[in-house]
Amino acid sequence: MRTHVVDHPLVAHKLTTLRDARTDSPTFRRLADELVTLLAYEATRDVRVEEVGISTPVTETTGVRLSHPRPLVVPIIRAGLGMLEGMVRLLPTAEVGFLGMIRDEETLQASTYANRMPDDLSGRQVYVLDPMLATGGTLVAAIRELIRRGADDVTALCLLAAPEGVEVMERELAGTPVTVVTASVDERLNEQGFIVPGLGDAGDRMYGTVS
């Protein structure tokens, strides 16, 4: 597994505002959207393309276009939905699947409650959207499902990661073609499984607390 931390002043600037407890939900959603587009630029550096001939106003030339099958973008519901627009802005022709997962707050284990993806992902590059790589359980479960369906190249986009979560993914997904792209690998997890210093619960900060 490869972990890529995007080192860019604009990424650091937007992440700082996301971390700030005073940032309201509308501002948080907008900045998360902008940050995802910056991360997506790095995450798609190895997106598969094919040559295509075109006519410019001056002459004939050769360019590239995204190859088939098209990339698949999979946000993990619910917080991953807040990352979707920023991703498809950069990859407008990508297809979108959805994966609903929930973490047991006592065991910290993830389980699937909703799944809307193609049964066969053979030859597909897949981009998974999950704001927080904390314990790693959710992403490991999601990526195992994608690999089971035939995906052969998976990239996870996360706003933040914890070293414990990165370690779990490296161990549990050893030998799997996975890349994690994130704005920061933070210090640690606390006793409740939250990233420190982190930014709190990304879903709650995007959409408010739903009781």
XYZ file of C-alpha atoms in Angstrom:
211
model
C 0.000 0.000 0.000
C 1.178 3.503 -0.804
C 0.312 6.569 1.296
C 0.610 9.964 -0.359
C 0.323 13.104 1.795
C -0.400 16.105 -0.419
C 2.050 18.817 0.615
C 0.670 22.076 -0.777
C 0.058 25.482 0.853
C -3.583 25.637 -0.324
C -4.246 22.175 1.091
C -2.749 23.189 4.451
C -4.699 26.468 4.455
C -8.079 24.830 3.813
C -7.376 22.014 6.260
C -6.596 24.533 9.008
C -10.028 26.121 8.616
C -11.700 22.699 8.561
C -10.024 21.841 11.861
C -11.250 25.036 13.535
C -14.207 24.258 15.836
C -15.682 27.685 14.979
C -16.159 26.805 11.304
C -19.880 26.405 10.592
C -21.405 23.607 8.504
C -21.912 25.583 5.251
C -18.287 26.774 5.318
C -17.085 23.298 6.273
C -18.917 21.722 3.322
C -17.563 24.292 0.877
C -13.967 23.938 2.053
C -14.169 20.141 2.121
C -15.421 20.260 -1.466
C -12.512 22.480 -2.510
C -9.983 20.365 -0.621
C -11.229 17.160 -2.259
C -10.663 18.646 -5.714
C -7.061 19.406 -4.766
C -6.589 15.876 -3.425
C -8.286 14.433 -6.500
C -5.758 16.151 -8.742
C -3.012 14.121 -7.069
C -5.098 10.962 -6.747
C -5.797 10.830 -10.495
C -2.176 11.270 -11.562
C -2.148 7.624 -12.708
C -5.671 7.497 -14.133
C -5.710 5.305 -17.235
C -5.895 7.033 -20.596
C -5.773 6.050 -24.256
C -4.538 7.947 -27.292
C -7.065 9.628 -29.557
C -6.662 11.558 -32.781
C -8.218 15.014 -33.000
C -8.349 17.981 -35.338
C -7.336 21.350 -33.899
C -8.146 24.600 -35.774
C -4.609 24.338 -37.140
C -3.753 20.678 -37.788
C -4.242 17.021 -36.912
C -2.710 15.833 -33.643
C -2.874 13.128 -31.009
C -4.153 13.587 -27.484
C -5.508 11.352 -24.727
C -8.871 10.599 -23.167
C -9.947 8.488 -20.224
C -9.909 4.847 -21.230
C -12.726 2.339 -20.788
C -14.021 0.989 -18.544
C -14.518 4.390 -16.963
C -13.293 5.045 -13.410
C -15.749 4.413 -10.597
C -16.128 6.852 -7.695
C -17.523 5.347 -4.483
C -18.384 7.660 -1.571
C -18.910 5.923 1.764
C -22.240 7.185 3.102
C -22.833 9.506 4.832
C -19.772 11.709 5.245
C -18.280 10.574 1.936
C -21.192 12.222 0.127
C -19.724 15.582 1.071
C -16.653 14.688 -0.988
C -18.470 13.525 -4.115
C -18.989 16.845 -5.882
C -15.345 17.829 -5.491
C -14.283 14.512 -7.022
C -16.658 14.378 -10.001
C -15.831 17.997 -10.808
C -12.427 16.681 -11.824
C -13.736 13.378 -13.250
C -17.127 14.294 -14.735
C -17.314 11.171 -16.927
C -16.694 8.767 -14.044
C -19.481 6.498 -12.871
C -20.638 6.705 -9.248
C -21.433 3.881 -6.861
C -22.484 4.095 -3.221
C -21.491 2.144 -0.140
C -23.227 2.618 3.188
C -21.152 1.574 6.193
C -21.541 2.136 9.901
C -19.027 1.743 12.713
C -19.958 0.156 16.019
C -18.777 2.735 18.548
C -17.959 0.030 21.116
C -16.124 -2.521 18.963
C -15.054 0.039 16.294
C -15.911 -2.614 13.665
C -17.568 -1.563 10.404
C -20.578 -3.230 8.800
C -22.344 -2.613 5.472
C -25.994 -1.501 5.388
C -26.279 -0.251 1.782
C -24.555 -1.204 -1.454
C -25.109 0.245 -4.915
C -22.215 -0.806 -7.131
C -21.669 -2.888 -10.262
C -21.279 -6.597 -9.523
C -18.272 -6.822 -11.840
C -15.486 -4.282 -11.388
C -12.913 -6.175 -13.452
C -10.328 -3.807 -14.898
C -11.838 -0.773 -13.128
C -9.930 1.923 -11.309
C -11.935 2.821 -8.214
C -11.729 5.971 -6.081
C -13.166 5.561 -2.571
C -14.198 8.705 -0.685
C -14.098 8.691 3.120
C -13.148 11.831 5.047
C -11.423 10.112 7.966
C -9.018 7.175 7.974
C -9.195 6.590 11.725
C -9.129 2.959 12.896
C -9.011 1.764 9.294
C -11.843 -0.741 9.731
C -14.299 0.982 7.403
C -11.869 1.447 4.548
C -10.465 -2.075 4.861
C -13.984 -3.531 4.651
C -14.899 -1.285 1.730
C -11.751 -2.031 -0.249
C -12.049 -5.769 0.339
C -15.530 -5.609 -1.173
C -14.237 -3.711 -4.199
C -11.392 -6.180 -4.714
C -13.831 -9.086 -4.353
C -15.805 -7.617 -7.239
C -12.712 -7.473 -9.425
C -11.297 -3.959 -8.967
C -7.565 -4.044 -9.640
C -6.577 -0.487 -8.683
C -8.122 1.276 -5.674
C -7.344 4.775 -4.419
C -8.813 6.067 -1.151
C -9.190 9.830 -0.730
C -9.275 10.962 2.911
C -9.163 14.442 4.354
C -7.234 13.112 7.356
C -5.548 9.883 8.418
C -4.294 8.503 11.712
C -1.054 6.491 11.831
C -2.930 3.622 13.496
C -5.377 3.465 10.578
C -2.587 3.559 8.017
C -0.856 0.712 9.853
C -4.047 -1.383 9.900
C -4.557 -0.888 6.170
C -0.946 -1.778 5.402
C -1.305 -4.967 7.415
C -4.790 -6.042 6.345
C -4.396 -5.126 2.670
C -0.823 -6.303 2.152
C -0.246 -7.170 -1.485
C -3.363 -5.272 -2.602
C -3.027 -2.467 -5.184
C -4.172 0.367 -2.898
C -3.131 4.013 -2.591
C -4.235 6.417 0.151
C -4.206 10.125 -0.701
C -4.695 12.475 2.246
C -4.088 16.037 3.366
C -2.421 14.949 6.614
C -1.397 11.981 8.722
C -2.142 13.265 12.216
C -0.656 12.375 15.603
C -2.799 9.520 16.912
C -6.234 8.187 17.796
C -7.822 8.933 21.165
C -9.681 6.411 23.342
C -12.915 6.997 21.412
C -11.279 6.288 18.060
C -11.198 9.937 16.936
C -8.193 11.397 15.151
C -6.077 13.849 17.193
C -5.826 16.778 16.573
C -8.293 15.896 13.805
C -11.397 17.900 13.011
C -14.108 16.053 14.926
C -16.845 13.953 13.324
C -16.760 14.902 9.634
C -20.371 13.844 9.014
C -21.690 15.904 11.916
C -19.641 18.919 10.894
C -20.887 18.709 7.322
C -24.538 17.996 7.984
C -25.174 18.611 11.661
C -25.994 16.086 14.397
C -28.941 13.855 13.530
C -30.523 12.175 16.539
